[in-house]
Coordinates of C-alpha atoms and ligand atoms in Angstrom, one line a residue:
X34 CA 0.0 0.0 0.0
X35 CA 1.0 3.0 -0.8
X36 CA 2.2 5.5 2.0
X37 CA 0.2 8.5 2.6
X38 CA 1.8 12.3 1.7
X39 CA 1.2 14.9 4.1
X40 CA 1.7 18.2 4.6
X41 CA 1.5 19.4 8.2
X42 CA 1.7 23.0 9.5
X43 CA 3.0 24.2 13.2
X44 CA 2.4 28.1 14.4
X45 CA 2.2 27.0 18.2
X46 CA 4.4 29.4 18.9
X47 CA 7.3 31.2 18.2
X48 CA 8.6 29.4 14.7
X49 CA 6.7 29.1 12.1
X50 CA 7.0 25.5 10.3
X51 CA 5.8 23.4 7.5
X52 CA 7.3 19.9 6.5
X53 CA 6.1 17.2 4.1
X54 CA 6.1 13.1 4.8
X55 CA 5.3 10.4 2.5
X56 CA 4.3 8.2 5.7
X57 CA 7.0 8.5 8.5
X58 CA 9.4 9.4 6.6
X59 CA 10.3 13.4 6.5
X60 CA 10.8 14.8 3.0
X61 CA 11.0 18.1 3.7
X62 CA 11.0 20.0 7.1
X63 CA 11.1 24.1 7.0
X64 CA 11.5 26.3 9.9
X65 CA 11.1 30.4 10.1
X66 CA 12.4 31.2 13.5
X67 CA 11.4 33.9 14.7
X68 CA 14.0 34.0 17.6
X69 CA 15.3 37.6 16.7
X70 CA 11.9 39.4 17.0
X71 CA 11.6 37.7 20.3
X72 CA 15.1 37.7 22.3
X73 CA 15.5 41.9 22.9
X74 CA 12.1 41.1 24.9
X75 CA 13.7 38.4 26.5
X76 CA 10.7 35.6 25.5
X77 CA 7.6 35.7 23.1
X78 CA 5.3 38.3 22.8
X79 CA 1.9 36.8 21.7
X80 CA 0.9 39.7 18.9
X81 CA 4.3 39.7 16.8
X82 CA 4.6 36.0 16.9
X83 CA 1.1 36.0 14.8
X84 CA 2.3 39.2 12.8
X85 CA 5.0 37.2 11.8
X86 CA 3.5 33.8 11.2
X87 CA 1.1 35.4 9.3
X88 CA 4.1 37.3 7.2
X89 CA 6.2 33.5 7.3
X90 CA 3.4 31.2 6.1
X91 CA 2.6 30.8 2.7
X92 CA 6.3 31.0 1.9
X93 CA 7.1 27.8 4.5
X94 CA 4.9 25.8 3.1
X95 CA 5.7 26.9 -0.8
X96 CA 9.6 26.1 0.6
X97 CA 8.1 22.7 1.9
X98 CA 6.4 21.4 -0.5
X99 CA 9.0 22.5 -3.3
X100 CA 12.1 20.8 -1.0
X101 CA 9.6 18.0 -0.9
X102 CA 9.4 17.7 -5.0
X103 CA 12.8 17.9 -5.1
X104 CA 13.4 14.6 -3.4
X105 CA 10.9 13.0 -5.8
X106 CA 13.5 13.0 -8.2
X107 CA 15.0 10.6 -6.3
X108 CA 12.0 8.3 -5.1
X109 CA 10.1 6.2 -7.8
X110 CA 6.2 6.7 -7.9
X111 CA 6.5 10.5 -6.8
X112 CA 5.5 13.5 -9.2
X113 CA 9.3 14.6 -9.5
X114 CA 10.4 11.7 -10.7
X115 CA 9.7 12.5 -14.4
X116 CA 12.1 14.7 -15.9
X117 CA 11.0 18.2 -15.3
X118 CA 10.5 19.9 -18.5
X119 CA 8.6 16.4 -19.8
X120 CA 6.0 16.9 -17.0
X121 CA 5.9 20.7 -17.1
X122 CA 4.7 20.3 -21.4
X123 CA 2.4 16.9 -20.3
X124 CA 1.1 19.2 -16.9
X125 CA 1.9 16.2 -15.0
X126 CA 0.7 16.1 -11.4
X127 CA 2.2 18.8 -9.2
X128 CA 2.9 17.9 -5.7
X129 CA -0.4 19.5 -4.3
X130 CA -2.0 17.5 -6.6
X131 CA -0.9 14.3 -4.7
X132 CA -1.1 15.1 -1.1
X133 CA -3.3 12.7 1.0
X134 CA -3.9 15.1 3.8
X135 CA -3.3 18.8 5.5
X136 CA -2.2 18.3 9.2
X137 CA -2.0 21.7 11.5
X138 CA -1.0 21.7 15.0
X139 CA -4.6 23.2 17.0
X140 CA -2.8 23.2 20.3
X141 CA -1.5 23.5 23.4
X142 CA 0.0 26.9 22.0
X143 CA -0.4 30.5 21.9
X144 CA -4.0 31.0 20.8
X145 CA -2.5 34.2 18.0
X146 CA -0.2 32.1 16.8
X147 CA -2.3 28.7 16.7
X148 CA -4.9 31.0 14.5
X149 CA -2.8 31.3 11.6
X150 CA -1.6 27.7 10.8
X151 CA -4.9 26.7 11.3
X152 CA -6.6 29.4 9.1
X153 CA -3.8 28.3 6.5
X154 CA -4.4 25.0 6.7
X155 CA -8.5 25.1 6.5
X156 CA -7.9 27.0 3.8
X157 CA -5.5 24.6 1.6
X158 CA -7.5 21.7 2.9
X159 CA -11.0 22.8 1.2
X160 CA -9.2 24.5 -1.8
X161 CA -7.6 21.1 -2.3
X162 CA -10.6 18.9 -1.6
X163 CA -8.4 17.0 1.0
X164 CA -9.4 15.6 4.5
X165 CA -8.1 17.5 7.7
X166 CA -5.9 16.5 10.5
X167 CA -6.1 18.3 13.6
X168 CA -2.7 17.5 15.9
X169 CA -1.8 17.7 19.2
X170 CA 1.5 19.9 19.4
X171 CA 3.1 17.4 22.8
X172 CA 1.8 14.3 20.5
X173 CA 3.9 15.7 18.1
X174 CA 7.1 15.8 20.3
X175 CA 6.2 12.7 21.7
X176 CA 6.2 10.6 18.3
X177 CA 9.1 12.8 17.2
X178 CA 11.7 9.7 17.5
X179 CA 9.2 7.6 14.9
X180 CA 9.8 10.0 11.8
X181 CA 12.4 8.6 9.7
X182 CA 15.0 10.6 7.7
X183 CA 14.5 9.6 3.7
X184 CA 17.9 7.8 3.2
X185 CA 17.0 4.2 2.2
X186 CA 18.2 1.3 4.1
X187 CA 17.1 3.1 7.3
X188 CA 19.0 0.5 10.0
X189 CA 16.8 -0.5 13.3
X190 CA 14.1 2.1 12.1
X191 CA 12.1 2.2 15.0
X192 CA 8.5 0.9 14.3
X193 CA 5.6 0.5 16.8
X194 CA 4.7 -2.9 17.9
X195 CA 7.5 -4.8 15.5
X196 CA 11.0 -3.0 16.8
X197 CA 9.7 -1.2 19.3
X198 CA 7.2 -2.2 22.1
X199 CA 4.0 -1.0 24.4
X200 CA 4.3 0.1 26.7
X201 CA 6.1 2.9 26.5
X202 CA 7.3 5.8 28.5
X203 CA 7.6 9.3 27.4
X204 CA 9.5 12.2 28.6
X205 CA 8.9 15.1 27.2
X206 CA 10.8 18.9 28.1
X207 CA 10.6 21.6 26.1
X208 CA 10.1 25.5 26.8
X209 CA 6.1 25.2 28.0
X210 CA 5.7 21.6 29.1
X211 CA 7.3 18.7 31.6
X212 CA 5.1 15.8 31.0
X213 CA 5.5 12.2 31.7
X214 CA 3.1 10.0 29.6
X215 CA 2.3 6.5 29.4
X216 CA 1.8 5.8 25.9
X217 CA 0.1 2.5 25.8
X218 CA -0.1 2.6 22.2
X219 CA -0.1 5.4 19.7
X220 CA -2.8 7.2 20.1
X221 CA -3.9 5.9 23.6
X222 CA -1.9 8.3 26.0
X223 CA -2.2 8.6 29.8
X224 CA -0.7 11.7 31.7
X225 CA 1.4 10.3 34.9
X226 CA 3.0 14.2 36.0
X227 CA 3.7 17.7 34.4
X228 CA 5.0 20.9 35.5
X229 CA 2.8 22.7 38.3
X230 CA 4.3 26.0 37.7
X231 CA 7.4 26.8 34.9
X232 CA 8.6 24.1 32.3
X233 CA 12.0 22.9 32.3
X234 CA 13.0 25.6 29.2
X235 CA 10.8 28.2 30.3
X236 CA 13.5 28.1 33.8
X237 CA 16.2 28.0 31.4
X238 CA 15.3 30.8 29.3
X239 CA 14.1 32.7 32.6
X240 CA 17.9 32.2 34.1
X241 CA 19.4 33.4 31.3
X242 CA 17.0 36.5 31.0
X243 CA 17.9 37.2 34.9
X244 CA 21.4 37.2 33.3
X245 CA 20.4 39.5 30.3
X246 CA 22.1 36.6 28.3
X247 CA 19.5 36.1 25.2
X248 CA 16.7 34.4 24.3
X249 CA 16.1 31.0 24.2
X250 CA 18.0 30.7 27.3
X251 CA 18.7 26.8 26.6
X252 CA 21.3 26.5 24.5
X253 CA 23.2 29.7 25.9
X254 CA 23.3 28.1 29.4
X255 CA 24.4 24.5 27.9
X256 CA 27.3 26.3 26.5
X257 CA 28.2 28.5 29.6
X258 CA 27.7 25.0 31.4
X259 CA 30.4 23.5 29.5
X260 CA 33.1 26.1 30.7
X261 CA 32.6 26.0 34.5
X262 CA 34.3 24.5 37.3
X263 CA 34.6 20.8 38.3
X264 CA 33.6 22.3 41.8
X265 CA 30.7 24.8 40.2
X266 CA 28.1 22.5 42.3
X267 CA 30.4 22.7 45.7
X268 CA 30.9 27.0 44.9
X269 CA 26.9 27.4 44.1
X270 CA 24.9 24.7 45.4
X271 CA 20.5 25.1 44.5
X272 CA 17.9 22.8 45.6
X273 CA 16.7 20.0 43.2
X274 CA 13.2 20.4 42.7
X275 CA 10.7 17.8 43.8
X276 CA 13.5 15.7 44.9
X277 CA 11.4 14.2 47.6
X278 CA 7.8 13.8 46.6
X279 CA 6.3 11.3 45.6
X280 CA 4.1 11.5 42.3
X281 CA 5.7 12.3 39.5
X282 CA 5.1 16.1 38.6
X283 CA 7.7 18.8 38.3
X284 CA 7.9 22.2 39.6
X285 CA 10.9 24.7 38.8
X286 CA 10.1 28.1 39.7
X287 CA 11.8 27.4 43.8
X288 CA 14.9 26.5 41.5
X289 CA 14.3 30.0 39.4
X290 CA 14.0 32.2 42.5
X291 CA 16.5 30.3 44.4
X292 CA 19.3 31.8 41.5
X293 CA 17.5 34.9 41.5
X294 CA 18.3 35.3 45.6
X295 CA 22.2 34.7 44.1
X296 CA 22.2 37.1 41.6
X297 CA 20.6 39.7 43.7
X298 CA 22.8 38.6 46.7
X299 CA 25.7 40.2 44.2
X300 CA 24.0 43.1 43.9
X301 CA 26.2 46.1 42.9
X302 CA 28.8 43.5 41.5
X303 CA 29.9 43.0 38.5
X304 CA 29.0 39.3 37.6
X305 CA 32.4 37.5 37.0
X306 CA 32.6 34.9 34.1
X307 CA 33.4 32.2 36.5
X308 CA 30.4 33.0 38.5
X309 CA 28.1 33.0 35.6
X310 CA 29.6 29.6 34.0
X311 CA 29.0 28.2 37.6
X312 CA 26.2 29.1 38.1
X313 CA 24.7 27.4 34.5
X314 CA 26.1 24.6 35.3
X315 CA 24.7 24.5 38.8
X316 CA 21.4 25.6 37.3
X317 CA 21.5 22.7 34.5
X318 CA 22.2 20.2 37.0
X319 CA 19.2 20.6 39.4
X320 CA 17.4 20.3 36.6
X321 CA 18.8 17.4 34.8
X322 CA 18.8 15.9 38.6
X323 CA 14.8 16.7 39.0
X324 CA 14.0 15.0 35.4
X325 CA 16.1 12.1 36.0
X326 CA 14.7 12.0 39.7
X327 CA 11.1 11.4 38.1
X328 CA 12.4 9.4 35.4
X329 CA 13.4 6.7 37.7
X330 CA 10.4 6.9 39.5
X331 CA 7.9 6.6 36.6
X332 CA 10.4 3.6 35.6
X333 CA 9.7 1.6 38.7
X334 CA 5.9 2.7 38.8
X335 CA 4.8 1.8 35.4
X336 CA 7.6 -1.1 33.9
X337 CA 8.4 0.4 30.2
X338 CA 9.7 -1.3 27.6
X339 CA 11.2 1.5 26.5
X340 CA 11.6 5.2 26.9
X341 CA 10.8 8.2 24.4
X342 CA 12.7 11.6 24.4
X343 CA 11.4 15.0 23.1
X344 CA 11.1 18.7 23.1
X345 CA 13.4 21.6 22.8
X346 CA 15.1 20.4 26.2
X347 CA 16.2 17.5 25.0
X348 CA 18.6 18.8 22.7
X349 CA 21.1 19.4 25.7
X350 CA 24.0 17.5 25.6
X351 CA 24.2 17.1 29.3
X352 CA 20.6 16.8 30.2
X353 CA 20.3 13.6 27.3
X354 CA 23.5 11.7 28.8
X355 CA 21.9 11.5 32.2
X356 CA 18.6 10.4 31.0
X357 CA 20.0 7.9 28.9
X358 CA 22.2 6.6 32.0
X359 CA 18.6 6.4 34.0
X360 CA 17.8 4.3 31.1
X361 CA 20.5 1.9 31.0
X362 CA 20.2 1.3 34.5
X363 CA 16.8 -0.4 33.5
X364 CA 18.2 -1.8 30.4
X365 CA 15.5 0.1 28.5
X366 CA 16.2 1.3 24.8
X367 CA 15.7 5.0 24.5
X368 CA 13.8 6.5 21.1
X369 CA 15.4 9.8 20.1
X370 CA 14.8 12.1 17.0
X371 CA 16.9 11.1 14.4
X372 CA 18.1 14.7 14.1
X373 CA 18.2 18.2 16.1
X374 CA 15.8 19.9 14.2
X375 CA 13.4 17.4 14.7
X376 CA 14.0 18.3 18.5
X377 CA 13.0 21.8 19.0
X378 CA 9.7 23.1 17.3
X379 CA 8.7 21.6 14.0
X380 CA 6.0 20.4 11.6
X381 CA 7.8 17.0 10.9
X382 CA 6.3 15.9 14.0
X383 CA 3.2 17.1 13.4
X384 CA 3.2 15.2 9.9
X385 CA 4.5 12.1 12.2
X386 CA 1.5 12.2 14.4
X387 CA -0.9 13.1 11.6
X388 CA 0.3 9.9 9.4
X389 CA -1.0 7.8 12.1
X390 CA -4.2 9.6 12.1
X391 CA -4.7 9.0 8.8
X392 CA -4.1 5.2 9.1
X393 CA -7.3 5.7 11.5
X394 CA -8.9 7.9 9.4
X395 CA -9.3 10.3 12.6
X396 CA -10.0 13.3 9.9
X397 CA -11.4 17.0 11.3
X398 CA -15.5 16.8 10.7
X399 CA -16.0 19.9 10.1
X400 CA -13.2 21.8 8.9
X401 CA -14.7 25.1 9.3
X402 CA -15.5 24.5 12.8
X403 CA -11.7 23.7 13.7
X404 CA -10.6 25.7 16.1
X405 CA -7.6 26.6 18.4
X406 CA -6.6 24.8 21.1
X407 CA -4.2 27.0 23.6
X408 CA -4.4 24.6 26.7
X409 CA -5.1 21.2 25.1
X410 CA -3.7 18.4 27.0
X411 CA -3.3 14.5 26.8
X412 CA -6.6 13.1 27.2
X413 CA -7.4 9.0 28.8
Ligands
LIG645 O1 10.2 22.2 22.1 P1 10.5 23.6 22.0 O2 11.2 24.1 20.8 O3 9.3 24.5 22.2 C1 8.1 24.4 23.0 O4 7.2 23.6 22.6 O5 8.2 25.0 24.0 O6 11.4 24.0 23.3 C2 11.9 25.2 23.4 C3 12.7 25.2 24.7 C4 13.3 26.6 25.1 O7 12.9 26.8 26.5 C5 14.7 26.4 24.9 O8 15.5 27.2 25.8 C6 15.0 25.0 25.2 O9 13.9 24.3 24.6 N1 16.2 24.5 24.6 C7 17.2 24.0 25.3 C8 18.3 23.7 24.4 N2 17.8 24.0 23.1 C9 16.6 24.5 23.3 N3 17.4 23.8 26.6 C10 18.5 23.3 27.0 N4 19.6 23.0 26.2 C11 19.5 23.2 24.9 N5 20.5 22.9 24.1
LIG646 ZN1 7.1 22.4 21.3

């Protein structure tokens, strides 16, 4: 049978992205950060992330669809296979012509920026008479290690229920969520903890803002991380959150004021290098130690067979080498995006997520009816 091709949209929030799959496998996946609107204000603000999304879109998904086509060339039965003057004099089928499906990410997100891939996407969906896909933006991260690159030969390509088996146990960290999700099969998902108060990122990018470093505050502290002290957790110890309960939520914001209280403890100071790269490191330890903390737990509650990574967290060197020690400690495989971008915000996942829709035929009703989702949330 032949796979389905989809084009999936994501505007949750502060990239605007559009990718194409032929099944799980990712043809083409194009990202519009908007990351230098954003960082002089130190996070996102709601009404230019929609401003811009609305500017970014139709040229994302011409640039997807087109990087798509392009790699037809190379696969048999696609539309760029023929040679391309030959199918431009015969009008040969364009790639809109052969999609399956629109797919658009309807939340959790920002409700501005959720309105434009969604308006997009209705729009393509009834112009092109083709069924609609409404995505949950975590269930993309969360099925984020199943998209396959388009390289033939794909080795161990993980595949649900042959290579890889139920039950299975997802962690996923990126700049609005810390959730911990049972997935008992794909598409049957049950919610064991999340964040109470600031996600994993968000306490990232909210150090780095306290240390008017940029926006997102991730990667910058992973890098000041890497230059600190062996004894940077001796010179600036910080309580690891939730250490001691028992269920398996998170909460970082006692982390986030407990560097504020050092920072403004140096008050009038200027803040040496060494203090700052100590402090990240510090910083990026509590919370790698909080998310392996809960890891281990939710590995002795619930018995995986294996463990999911994803979100924008996740892309941190440091943070990923503990988890994946958790992991082996339980002699449980761990399912990771086959590359960074795939990590971070993007619309490959969304396709991912949306192929197995389509297998179910779990199509949007009525399309002109869809509508945003800002707090959506895993449902059991
Ligand atoms: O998954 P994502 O792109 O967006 C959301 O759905 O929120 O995650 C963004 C978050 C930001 O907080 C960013 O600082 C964080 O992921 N991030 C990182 C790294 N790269 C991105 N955090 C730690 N280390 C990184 N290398
Ligand atoms: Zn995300």
């Amino acid at each position: 049978m032949k796979q389905p091709l989809i084009l999936a949209i994501d505007t949750s929030c502060d990239e605007t992205a559009a990718a194409v799959s032929r099944g799980r496998k990712i043809l083409s996946n194009v990202i519009a950060s908007q990351i230098n609107i954003h960082k002089k204000y130190g996070g996102v603000v709601p009404h230019l992330a929609k401003r811009a999304h609305q500017e970014k879109i139709d040229y994302v998904v011409r640039e997807a669809l087109m990087r798509a086509r392009r790699q037809g060339r190379t696969l048999k039965g696609m539309p760029g296979s023929q040679p391309s003057r030959a199918r431009r004099q015969a009008k040969g089928p364009t790639l809109t012509d052969s999609l399956d499906a629109i797919a658009v990410t309807v939340g959790p997100g920002l409700a501005p920026a959720l309105e434009v891939g969604i308006a997009t996407a209705r729009k393509l969906a009834a112009y092109l008479h083709l069924p609609l896909i409404a995505v949950n933006h975590m269930e993309g991260h969360l099925l984020s290690p199943l998209a396959l690159p388009n390289t033939p030969g794909v080795k161990k390509s993980p595949t649900p229920g042959v290579s890889i088996k139920f039950p299975l146990l997802a962690l996923l960290v990126s700049g609005g969520h810390t959730q911990l999700v049972l997935v008992h099969a794909i598409g049957r998902y049950q919610l064991l903890g999340e964040t109470l108060d600031d996600a994993a990122g968000e306490a990232l990018d909210k150090l780095a803002k306290m240390l008017k470093l940029g926006y997102p505050g991730g990667p910058i502290i992973e890098e000041l991380a890497r230059k600190a002290s062996p004894l940077a957790i001796a010179k600036i110890p910080l309580p690891v959150p939730m250490q001691h309960s028992k269920d398996l939520n998170f909460s970082f914001s006692g982390l986030k004021t407990a560097a504020l209280y050092i920072i403004q403890n140096k008050k009038g100071q200027t803040l040496s290098l060494n203090f700052t790269h100590n402090l990240a490191a510090s910083f990026q330890k509590a919370v790698a130690d909080s998310l392996t903390g809960k890891l281990e737990l939710a590995i002795k509650k619930t018995q995986p067979k294996g463990i999911l990574l994803g979100g924008g967290v996740i892309s941190n060197l440091y943070i990923r080498r503990q988890l994946r020690r958790v992991a082996r400690g339980h002699n449980l495989p761990v399912y990771l995006p086959f590359s960074k971008k795939l990590f971070t915000d993007n619309a490959a996942m969304i396709a991912v997520a949306a192929y197995f829709k389509f297998l179910k035929k779990d199509f949007v009703k009525n399309p002109k009816k869809l509508d945003r989702q800002p707090s959506l949330n895993f449902k059991y």
